[in-house]
Coordinates of N, CA, C and O in Angstrom, one line a residue:
M1 N -0.8 -45.8 86.0 CA -0.7 -45.5 84.6 C -0.2 -44.1 84.4 O -0.6 -43.2 85.1
A2 N 0.8 -43.9 83.5 CA 1.4 -42.6 83.4 C 0.5 -41.6 82.6 O -0.3 -42.1 81.7
K3 N 0.5 -40.4 83.0 CA -0.3 -39.4 82.3 C 0.3 -39.0 81.0 O 1.6 -38.9 80.9
K4 N -0.5 -38.8 80.0 CA 0.0 -38.3 78.7 C 0.3 -36.8 78.8 O -0.5 -36.1 79.4
P5 N 1.4 -36.4 78.2 CA 1.6 -34.9 78.3 C 0.5 -34.2 77.5 O 0.0 -34.6 76.5
R6 N 0.1 -33.1 78.1 CA -1.0 -32.3 77.5 C -0.4 -31.5 76.3 O 0.6 -30.9 76.3
K7 N -1.1 -31.7 75.2 CA -0.8 -31.0 74.0 C -1.2 -29.5 74.0 O -2.2 -29.2 74.5
N8 N -0.3 -28.6 73.6 CA -0.6 -27.2 73.6 C -1.6 -26.9 72.4 O -1.5 -27.5 71.4
A9 N -2.5 -26.0 72.7 CA -3.5 -25.7 71.7 C -2.9 -25.2 70.4 O -3.5 -25.5 69.3
A10 N -1.8 -24.5 70.4 CA -1.3 -24.0 69.1 C -0.6 -25.1 68.4 O -0.5 -25.1 67.2
G11 N -0.1 -26.1 69.1 CA 0.5 -27.3 68.5 C 1.8 -27.1 67.7 O 2.0 -27.9 66.8
T12 N 2.6 -26.1 68.0 CA 3.9 -26.0 67.3 C 5.0 -26.5 68.2 O 4.8 -26.5 69.4
P13 N 6.1 -26.9 67.7 CA 7.2 -27.4 68.5 C 7.6 -26.3 69.5 O 8.0 -26.6 70.7
A14 N 7.5 -25.0 69.1 CA 7.9 -23.9 70.0 C 7.0 -23.8 71.2 O 7.5 -23.7 72.4
T15 N 5.7 -23.8 71.0 CA 4.8 -23.8 72.1 C 4.8 -25.0 73.0 O 4.7 -24.9 74.2
T16 N 5.0 -26.1 72.4 CA 5.2 -27.4 73.1 C 6.4 -27.3 74.0 O 6.4 -27.7 75.2
A17 N 7.5 -26.8 73.5 CA 8.8 -26.6 74.3 C 8.6 -25.6 75.5 O 9.0 -25.9 76.6
L18 N 7.9 -24.6 75.2 CA 7.6 -23.6 76.3 C 6.7 -24.2 77.4 O 7.0 -24.0 78.6
T19 N 5.7 -24.9 77.0 CA 4.8 -25.6 77.9 C 5.5 -26.6 78.7 O 5.4 -26.7 80.0
A20 N 6.3 -27.4 78.1 CA 7.1 -28.5 78.8 C 8.1 -27.9 79.8 O 8.3 -28.5 80.8
A21 N 8.6 -26.7 79.5 CA 9.6 -26.0 80.4 C 8.9 -25.3 81.5 O 9.6 -24.8 82.4
G22 N 7.6 -25.1 81.4 CA 6.9 -24.4 82.4 C 7.1 -22.9 82.3 O 7.0 -22.2 83.3
T23 N 7.5 -22.4 81.1 CA 7.8 -21.0 80.9 C 6.6 -20.2 80.6 O 5.8 -20.6 79.7
P24 N 6.3 -19.1 81.3 CA 5.1 -18.3 81.0 C 5.3 -17.6 79.7 O 6.4 -17.1 79.3
F25 N 4.2 -17.7 78.9 CA 4.2 -17.0 77.6 C 2.8 -16.7 77.2 O 1.8 -17.2 77.7
T26 N 2.6 -15.8 76.2 CA 1.3 -15.4 75.7 C 1.4 -15.6 74.1 O 2.4 -15.1 73.5
L27 N 0.4 -16.3 73.6 CA 0.3 -16.4 72.1 C -0.5 -15.3 71.5 O -1.5 -14.8 72.1
H28 N 0.0 -14.8 70.4 CA -0.7 -13.8 69.6 C -0.8 -14.2 68.2 O 0.2 -14.6 67.6
S29 N -2.0 -14.2 67.6 CA -2.2 -14.6 66.2 C -2.7 -13.4 65.4 O -3.3 -12.5 66.0
Y30 N -2.5 -13.4 64.2 CA -3.0 -12.4 63.2 C -3.1 -13.1 61.9 O -2.5 -14.1 61.6
D31 N -3.8 -12.4 61.0 CA -4.0 -12.9 59.6 C -2.8 -12.6 58.8 O -2.5 -11.4 58.6
H32 N -2.0 -13.6 58.5 CA -0.8 -13.4 57.7 C -1.1 -13.1 56.2 O -1.9 -13.8 55.6
D33 N -0.4 -12.1 55.7 CA -0.5 -11.8 54.3 C 0.7 -12.3 53.5 O 1.8 -11.8 53.8
P34 N 0.6 -13.4 52.7 CA 1.7 -13.9 52.0 C 2.5 -12.9 51.2 O 3.7 -13.2 50.9
A35 N 1.9 -11.8 50.8 CA 2.5 -10.8 50.0 C 3.3 -9.8 50.8 O 3.9 -8.9 50.3
A36 N 3.2 -9.9 52.1 CA 3.9 -8.9 53.0 C 5.4 -9.0 52.7 O 6.0 -10.1 52.7
P37 N 6.1 -7.8 52.5 CA 7.5 -7.8 52.2 C 8.4 -8.2 53.4 O 9.5 -8.7 53.2
S38 N 7.9 -8.0 54.6 CA 8.6 -8.3 55.8 C 7.7 -8.9 56.8 O 6.8 -8.3 57.3
Y39 N 7.9 -10.2 57.1 CA 7.0 -10.9 58.1 C 7.1 -10.3 59.4 O 6.1 -10.2 60.1
G40 N 8.2 -9.9 59.9 CA 8.4 -9.3 61.2 C 7.7 -8.0 61.3 O 7.0 -7.7 62.3
E41 N 7.9 -7.1 60.3 CA 7.2 -5.8 60.4 C 5.7 -6.0 60.2 O 4.9 -5.2 60.8
E42 N 5.3 -7.0 59.5 CA 3.8 -7.3 59.4 C 3.3 -7.7 60.7 O 2.2 -7.2 61.1
A43 N 4.0 -8.5 61.5 CA 3.6 -8.9 62.8 C 3.5 -7.7 63.7 O 2.5 -7.6 64.5
A44 N 4.5 -6.9 63.7 CA 4.4 -5.7 64.6 C 3.2 -4.8 64.3 O 2.5 -4.4 65.2
A45 N 3.0 -4.6 63.0 CA 1.8 -3.7 62.6 C 0.5 -4.4 63.0 O -0.4 -3.8 63.6
A46 N 0.4 -5.7 62.7 CA -0.8 -6.4 63.0 C -1.2 -6.5 64.5 O -2.3 -6.5 64.9
L47 N -0.1 -6.6 65.3 CA -0.3 -6.7 66.7 C -0.3 -5.4 67.4 O -0.5 -5.3 68.6
G48 N 0.0 -4.3 66.7 CA 0.0 -3.0 67.3 C 1.1 -2.7 68.3 O 0.9 -2.0 69.3
I49 N 2.3 -3.3 68.0 CA 3.4 -3.1 69.0 C 4.6 -2.6 68.2 O 4.7 -2.7 67.0
E50 N 5.5 -1.9 68.9 CA 6.7 -1.3 68.3 C 7.6 -2.4 67.7 O 7.8 -3.5 68.3
P51 N 8.2 -2.2 66.5 CA 9.0 -3.2 65.8 C 10.2 -3.6 66.7 O 10.8 -4.7 66.5
G52 N 10.7 -2.7 67.6 CA 11.8 -3.0 68.4 C 11.6 -4.1 69.4 O 12.5 -4.7 70.0
R53 N 10.3 -4.5 69.6 CA 9.9 -5.6 70.5 C 9.6 -6.9 69.8 O 9.4 -7.9 70.4
V54 N 9.6 -6.8 68.5 CA 9.4 -8.0 67.7 C 10.7 -8.5 67.1 O 11.4 -7.7 66.5
F55 N 11.1 -9.7 67.4 CA 12.4 -10.2 67.0 C 12.3 -11.3 65.9 O 11.4 -12.1 66.0
K56 N 13.2 -11.2 64.9 CA 13.2 -12.2 63.9 C 14.3 -13.2 64.2 O 15.3 -12.9 64.8
T57 N 14.0 -14.4 63.7 CA 15.0 -15.5 63.9 C 15.7 -15.7 62.5 O 15.0 -16.1 61.6
L58 N 17.0 -15.5 62.5 CA 17.7 -15.7 61.3 C 18.7 -16.8 61.5 O 19.2 -17.0 62.6
I59 N 19.0 -17.6 60.4 CA 19.9 -18.7 60.5 C 21.2 -18.3 59.7 O 21.0 -18.0 58.5
A60 N 22.3 -18.3 60.3 CA 23.5 -17.9 59.6 C 24.5 -19.1 59.7 O 24.3 -20.1 60.5
S61 N 25.5 -19.1 58.9 CA 26.6 -20.1 59.0 C 27.8 -19.4 59.5 O 28.4 -18.4 58.9
V62 N 28.3 -19.8 60.7 CA 29.5 -19.2 61.3 C 30.6 -20.3 61.2 O 30.4 -21.3 61.8
D63 N 31.6 -20.0 60.5 CA 32.7 -20.9 60.2 C 32.1 -22.3 59.8 O 32.5 -23.3 60.4
D64 N 31.1 -22.3 59.0 CA 30.5 -23.5 58.4 C 29.6 -24.2 59.4 O 29.3 -25.4 59.2
R65 N 29.2 -23.6 60.5 CA 28.3 -24.2 61.5 C 27.1 -23.3 61.6 O 27.1 -22.1 61.8
L66 N 25.9 -23.9 61.4 CA 24.6 -23.2 61.4 C 24.5 -22.6 62.8 O 24.7 -23.3 63.8
T67 N 24.0 -21.3 62.9 CA 23.9 -20.6 64.1 C 22.6 -19.8 64.0 O 22.3 -19.2 63.0
V68 N 21.9 -19.6 65.2 CA 20.7 -18.8 65.2 C 21.0 -17.4 65.7 O 21.7 -17.3 66.7
A69 N 20.5 -16.4 65.0 CA 20.6 -15.0 65.4 C 19.2 -14.5 65.6 O 18.4 -14.6 64.7
I70 N 19.0 -13.9 66.8 CA 17.7 -13.3 67.1 C 17.8 -11.8 67.2 O 18.5 -11.3 68.2
V71 N 17.3 -11.0 66.3 CA 17.5 -9.6 66.2 C 16.1 -8.9 66.0 O 15.2 -9.5 65.5
P72 N 16.0 -7.6 66.5 CA 14.7 -6.9 66.2 C 14.4 -6.8 64.7 O 15.4 -6.7 63.9
V73 N 13.1 -6.8 64.4 CA 12.8 -6.6 63.0 C 13.1 -5.3 62.5 O 13.2 -5.1 61.3
S74 N 13.3 -4.3 63.4 CA 13.7 -2.9 63.0 C 15.2 -2.8 62.7 O 15.7 -1.7 62.5
A75 N 15.9 -3.9 62.8 CA 17.4 -3.9 62.6 C 17.8 -4.9 61.6 O 17.1 -5.7 61.1
T76 N 19.1 -4.8 61.3 CA 19.8 -5.8 60.4 C 20.8 -6.6 61.2 O 21.5 -6.0 62.1
L77 N 21.0 -7.8 60.9 CA 22.0 -8.6 61.6 C 23.4 -8.2 61.1 O 23.7 -8.0 60.0
D78 N 24.3 -8.0 62.1 CA 25.7 -7.7 61.9 C 26.4 -9.0 61.9 O 26.6 -9.6 63.0
L79 N 26.8 -9.5 60.8 CA 27.4 -10.8 60.6 C 28.7 -10.9 61.4 O 29.0 -11.9 62.0
K80 N 29.5 -9.8 61.3 CA 30.8 -9.9 62.0 C 30.6 -9.9 63.5 O 31.3 -10.7 64.2
A81 N 29.6 -9.2 64.0 CA 29.3 -9.2 65.5 C 28.8 -10.6 65.9 O 29.1 -11.1 67.0
L82 N 28.0 -11.2 65.0 CA 27.5 -12.5 65.3 C 28.6 -13.5 65.4 O 28.7 -14.3 66.4
A83 N 29.5 -13.5 64.5 CA 30.7 -14.4 64.5 C 31.5 -14.2 65.8 O 31.8 -15.2 66.4
A84 N 31.7 -13.0 66.1 CA 32.5 -12.7 67.4 C 31.7 -13.2 68.6 O 32.3 -13.8 69.5
A85 N 30.4 -13.0 68.6 CA 29.6 -13.4 69.8 C 29.6 -14.9 70.1 O 29.6 -15.3 71.2
V86 N 29.7 -15.7 69.0 CA 29.7 -17.2 69.2 C 31.1 -17.8 69.0 O 31.3 -19.0 68.9
G87 N 32.2 -16.9 69.1 CA 33.5 -17.4 69.0 C 34.0 -17.8 67.6 O 34.9 -18.6 67.5
G88 N 33.4 -17.3 66.6 CA 33.8 -17.6 65.2 C 34.6 -16.5 64.6 O 34.8 -15.4 65.1
K89 N 34.9 -16.7 63.3 CA 35.7 -15.7 62.6 C 34.9 -15.1 61.4 O 35.0 -13.9 61.2
R90 N 34.1 -16.0 60.8 CA 33.4 -15.5 59.6 C 31.9 -16.0 59.6 O 31.7 -17.2 59.8
A91 N 31.0 -15.1 59.2 CA 29.6 -15.5 59.2 C 29.0 -15.1 57.9 O 29.3 -14.0 57.3
T92 N 28.1 -15.9 57.3 CA 27.3 -15.6 56.2 C 25.9 -16.1 56.4 O 25.7 -16.9 57.3
M93 N 25.0 -15.6 55.7 CA 23.6 -16.1 55.8 C 23.5 -17.5 55.3 O 24.1 -17.9 54.3
A94 N 22.8 -18.4 56.0 CA 22.7 -19.8 55.7 C 21.8 -19.9 54.4 O 20.9 -19.1 54.2
D95 N 22.0 -21.0 53.8 CA 21.1 -21.4 52.7 C 19.7 -21.6 53.3 O 19.5 -22.3 54.2
P96 N 18.6 -21.0 52.7 CA 17.3 -21.1 53.2 C 16.8 -22.6 53.4 O 16.2 -22.9 54.3
A97 N 17.1 -23.4 52.4 CA 16.7 -24.8 52.4 C 17.4 -25.5 53.6 O 16.8 -26.3 54.3
A98 N 18.7 -25.2 53.9 CA 19.4 -25.8 55.0 C 18.8 -25.3 56.3 O 18.7 -26.1 57.3
A99 N 18.4 -24.1 56.4 CA 17.8 -23.5 57.6 C 16.5 -24.2 57.9 O 16.2 -24.6 59.0
E100 N 15.7 -24.4 56.9 CA 14.4 -25.1 57.0 C 14.5 -26.5 57.4 O 13.9 -27.0 58.4
R101 N 15.5 -27.2 56.8 CA 15.7 -28.6 57.0 C 16.2 -28.8 58.5 O 15.8 -29.7 59.2
T102 N 17.1 -28.0 58.9 CA 17.7 -28.1 60.2 C 16.8 -27.7 61.4 O 16.8 -28.4 62.4
T103 N 16.0 -26.6 61.2 CA 15.2 -26.2 62.2 C 13.8 -26.9 62.3 O 13.2 -26.9 63.3
G104 N 13.4 -27.3 61.1 CA 12.0 -28.0 61.1 C 10.9 -26.9 60.8 O 9.7 -27.3 60.9
Y105 N 11.3 -25.7 60.6 CA 10.3 -24.6 60.3 C 10.5 -24.1 58.9 O 11.6 -24.2 58.3
V106 N 9.4 -23.4 58.4 CA 9.5 -22.8 57.1 C 10.0 -21.3 57.3 O 9.7 -20.7 58.3
R107 N 10.6 -20.8 56.3 CA 11.1 -19.4 56.3 C 9.9 -18.5 56.6 O 8.8 -18.7 56.0
G108 N 10.1 -17.5 57.4 CA 9.1 -16.6 57.8 C 8.3 -17.1 59.0 O 7.5 -16.4 59.6
G109 N 8.6 -18.3 59.4 CA 8.0 -18.9 60.6 C 9.0 -19.7 61.4 O 8.6 -20.5 62.3
I110 N 10.3 -19.4 61.2 CA 11.3 -20.1 62.0 C 11.3 -19.5 63.4 O 11.4 -18.3 63.6
S111 N 11.1 -20.3 64.4 CA 11.1 -20.0 65.8 C 12.5 -20.3 66.4 O 13.1 -21.3 66.0
P112 N 13.0 -19.5 67.3 CA 14.2 -19.9 68.0 C 14.0 -21.1 69.0 O 14.9 -21.7 69.5
L113 N 12.7 -21.4 69.2 CA 12.3 -22.4 70.2 C 11.8 -23.7 69.5 O 11.2 -23.6 68.5
G114 N 12.1 -24.8 70.1 CA 11.6 -26.1 69.6 C 12.2 -26.5 68.2 O 11.5 -27.3 67.5
Q115 N 13.4 -26.1 67.9 CA 14.0 -26.5 66.7 C 14.4 -28.0 66.7 O 14.6 -28.6 67.8
R116 N 14.5 -28.6 65.5 CA 14.8 -30.0 65.4 C 16.2 -30.3 66.1 O 16.4 -31.4 66.7
K117 N 17.1 -29.4 65.9 CA 18.5 -29.6 66.3 C 18.9 -28.3 67.1 O 18.7 -27.2 66.6
R118 N 19.5 -28.5 68.3 CA 19.9 -27.3 69.0 C 21.1 -26.7 68.3 O 22.1 -27.4 68.1
L119 N 21.0 -25.4 68.0 CA 22.1 -24.7 67.4 C 22.7 -23.6 68.3 O 21.9 -23.1 69.1
P120 N 23.9 -23.3 68.1 CA 24.4 -22.1 68.9 C 23.5 -20.9 68.6 O 23.1 -20.7 67.4
T121 N 23.2 -20.1 69.6 CA 22.3 -19.0 69.5 C 22.8 -17.8 70.1 O 23.4 -17.8 71.2
A122 N 22.5 -16.7 69.4 CA 22.8 -15.3 69.9 C 21.6 -14.5 69.9 O 20.9 -14.4 68.9
L123 N 21.3 -13.8 71.0 CA 20.1 -12.9 71.1 C 20.7 -11.5 71.2 O 21.6 -11.2 72.1
D124 N 20.2 -10.6 70.4 CA 20.7 -9.2 70.5 C 20.4 -8.6 71.8 O 19.3 -8.8 72.4
A125 N 21.4 -8.0 72.4 CA 21.4 -7.4 73.7 C 20.2 -6.4 73.9 O 19.8 -6.2 75.1
S126 N 19.8 -5.8 72.9 CA 18.7 -4.8 73.0 C 17.4 -5.5 73.6 O 16.5 -4.8 74.1
A127 N 17.3 -6.8 73.5 CA 16.1 -7.5 74.0 C 15.9 -7.2 75.5 O 14.8 -7.2 76.0
T128 N 17.0 -7.1 76.2 CA 16.9 -6.9 77.7 C 16.3 -5.6 78.1 O 16.0 -5.4 79.3
A129 N 16.2 -4.7 77.2 CA 15.6 -3.4 77.5 C 14.0 -3.5 77.6 O 13.4 -2.5 78.0
H130 N 13.5 -4.6 77.3 CA 12.0 -4.9 77.3 C 11.7 -5.9 78.3 O 12.4 -6.9 78.5
A131 N 10.5 -5.8 79.0 CA 10.0 -6.8 79.9 C 9.7 -8.1 79.1 O 9.9 -9.2 79.6
T132 N 9.1 -7.9 78.0 CA 8.7 -9.0 77.1 C 9.1 -8.7 75.7 O 9.1 -7.5 75.3
I133 N 9.3 -9.7 74.9 CA 9.5 -9.5 73.4 C 8.7 -10.6 72.7 O 8.2 -11.5 73.3
H134 N 8.6 -10.4 71.4 CA 7.8 -11.3 70.6 C 8.7 -12.0 69.6 O 9.6 -11.4 69.0
V135 N 8.6 -13.3 69.5 CA 9.3 -14.1 68.5 C 8.3 -15.0 67.8 O 7.2 -15.3 68.3
S136 N 8.7 -15.6 66.7 CA 7.8 -16.5 66.0 C 7.5 -17.7 66.8 O 8.4 -18.2 67.5
A137 N 6.2 -18.1 66.8 CA 5.8 -19.3 67.5 C 5.9 -20.5 66.7 O 5.5 -21.6 67.0
G138 N 6.5 -20.4 65.5 CA 6.7 -21.5 64.6 C 5.8 -21.6 63.4 O 5.8 -22.6 62.7
R139 N 5.0 -20.6 63.2 CA 4.1 -20.6 62.1 C 3.9 -19.1 61.7 O 3.8 -18.2 62.6
R140 N 3.8 -18.8 60.4 CA 3.5 -17.5 60.0 C 2.1 -17.1 60.5 O 1.2 -17.8 60.5
G141 N 2.1 -15.9 61.1 CA 0.8 -15.4 61.7 C 0.6 -15.8 63.2 O -0.4 -15.5 63.7
L142 N 1.7 -16.4 63.8 CA 1.6 -16.8 65.2 C 2.9 -16.3 65.9 O 4.0 -16.7 65.5
E143 N 2.7 -15.5 66.9 CA 3.9 -15.0 67.7 C 3.7 -15.4 69.1 O 2.6 -15.5 69.6
V144 N 4.8 -15.6 69.8 CA 4.8 -15.9 71.2 C 5.5 -14.7 71.9 O 6.5 -14.2 71.5
E145 N 4.9 -14.2 73.0 CA 5.5 -13.2 73.8 C 6.0 -13.8 75.1 O 5.3 -14.5 75.8
L146 N 7.3 -13.5 75.4 CA 7.9 -14.0 76.6 C 9.0 -13.1 77.0 O 9.4 -12.2 76.3
S147 N 9.5 -13.3 78.2 CA 10.6 -12.6 78.8 C 11.9 -12.9 78.0 O 12.2 -14.0 77.6
P148 N 12.7 -11.8 77.6 CA 13.9 -12.1 76.9 C 14.9 -13.0 77.7 O 15.6 -13.8 77.1
R149 N 14.9 -12.9 79.0 CA 15.7 -13.8 79.9 C 15.3 -15.2 79.8 O 16.1 -16.1 79.7
D150 N 13.9 -15.5 79.7 CA 13.5 -16.8 79.5 C 13.9 -17.4 78.2 O 14.3 -18.5 78.1
L151 N 13.8 -16.5 77.1 CA 14.2 -16.9 75.8 C 15.7 -17.3 75.8 O 16.0 -18.3 75.2
A152 N 16.5 -16.5 76.4 CA 17.9 -16.7 76.4 C 18.2 -18.0 77.2 O 19.1 -18.8 76.8
T153 N 17.5 -18.2 78.3 CA 17.8 -19.5 79.1 C 17.4 -20.7 78.3 O 18.1 -21.7 78.2
L154 N 16.2 -20.7 77.7 CA 15.7 -21.8 76.9 C 16.5 -22.2 75.7 O 16.6 -23.4 75.4
T155 N 17.0 -21.2 75.1 CA 17.8 -21.4 73.8 C 19.3 -21.5 74.1 O 20.1 -21.7 73.2
E156 N 19.7 -21.3 75.4 CA 21.1 -21.2 75.8 C 21.8 -20.1 75.0 O 23.0 -20.3 74.5
A157 N 21.1 -19.0 74.7 CA 21.7 -17.9 73.9 C 22.7 -17.1 74.6 O 22.6 -16.8 75.8
V158 N 23.6 -16.6 73.8 CA 24.6 -15.6 74.2 C 23.9 -14.3 74.0 O 23.3 -14.0 72.9
L159 N 23.9 -13.4 75.0 CA 23.4 -12.0 74.8 C 24.6 -11.1 74.3 O 25.6 -11.1 74.9
A160 N 24.4 -10.5 73.1 CA 25.5 -9.7 72.5 C 24.9 -8.7 71.6 O 23.8 -8.9 71.0
P161 N 25.6 -7.6 71.3 CA 25.1 -6.6 70.4 C 25.3 -7.1 69.0 O 26.4 -6.8 68.4
I162 N 24.4 -7.8 68.4 CA 24.6 -8.4 67.0 C 23.7 -7.7 66.0 O 23.7 -8.2 64.8
A163 N 23.0 -6.6 66.3 CA 22.2 -6.0 65.4 C 22.6 -4.5 65.1 O 23.2 -3.9 65.9
R164 N 22.4 -4.1 63.9 CA 22.6 -2.7 63.5 C 21.2 -2.1 63.1 O 20.5 -2.7 62.4
L165 N 20.9 -0.9 63.7 CA 19.6 -0.3 63.4 C 19.6 0.1 62.0 O 20.6 0.6 61.4
N166 N 18.4 -0.1 61.3 CA 18.2 0.3 59.9 C 18.2 1.8 59.9 O 17.6 2.4 60.7
A167 N 18.7 2.4 58.8 CA 18.7 3.8 58.6 C 17.3 4.3 58.2 O 16.5 3.7 57.7

């Protein structure tokens, strides 16, 4: 009789994908405030870590193809750099409804892991300056901490300088 796969306690597609891949990770949860102006900055403050280690997952459209961009919450996505990183010419932010429908996650909780459809992905090169980074675990108020190299491998991400530091 075949063994049933063990369900992850957090139960998100992101944590399920990490568990299935055998990738080491740590879950961090906090009480999410729906009125928070920035989900990523809220996560950094709630978890007591520098914003440069918390990365947000943004969905853009590069030459009309949805693409994942993973950048620090302390920075802004450079759309031209993203397009160049994935071999495109022009990038714009994706329609939020299309992003939610394609990834299977809600805005503010989009994880780069366990998405419904594998999309081209770029991870800001600044991630490699840290032993671990935090990304959404697929739910507001839930972050996963993992190695940036593991994240890049699991998402087949291109590492490139796609972020501009906020002034």
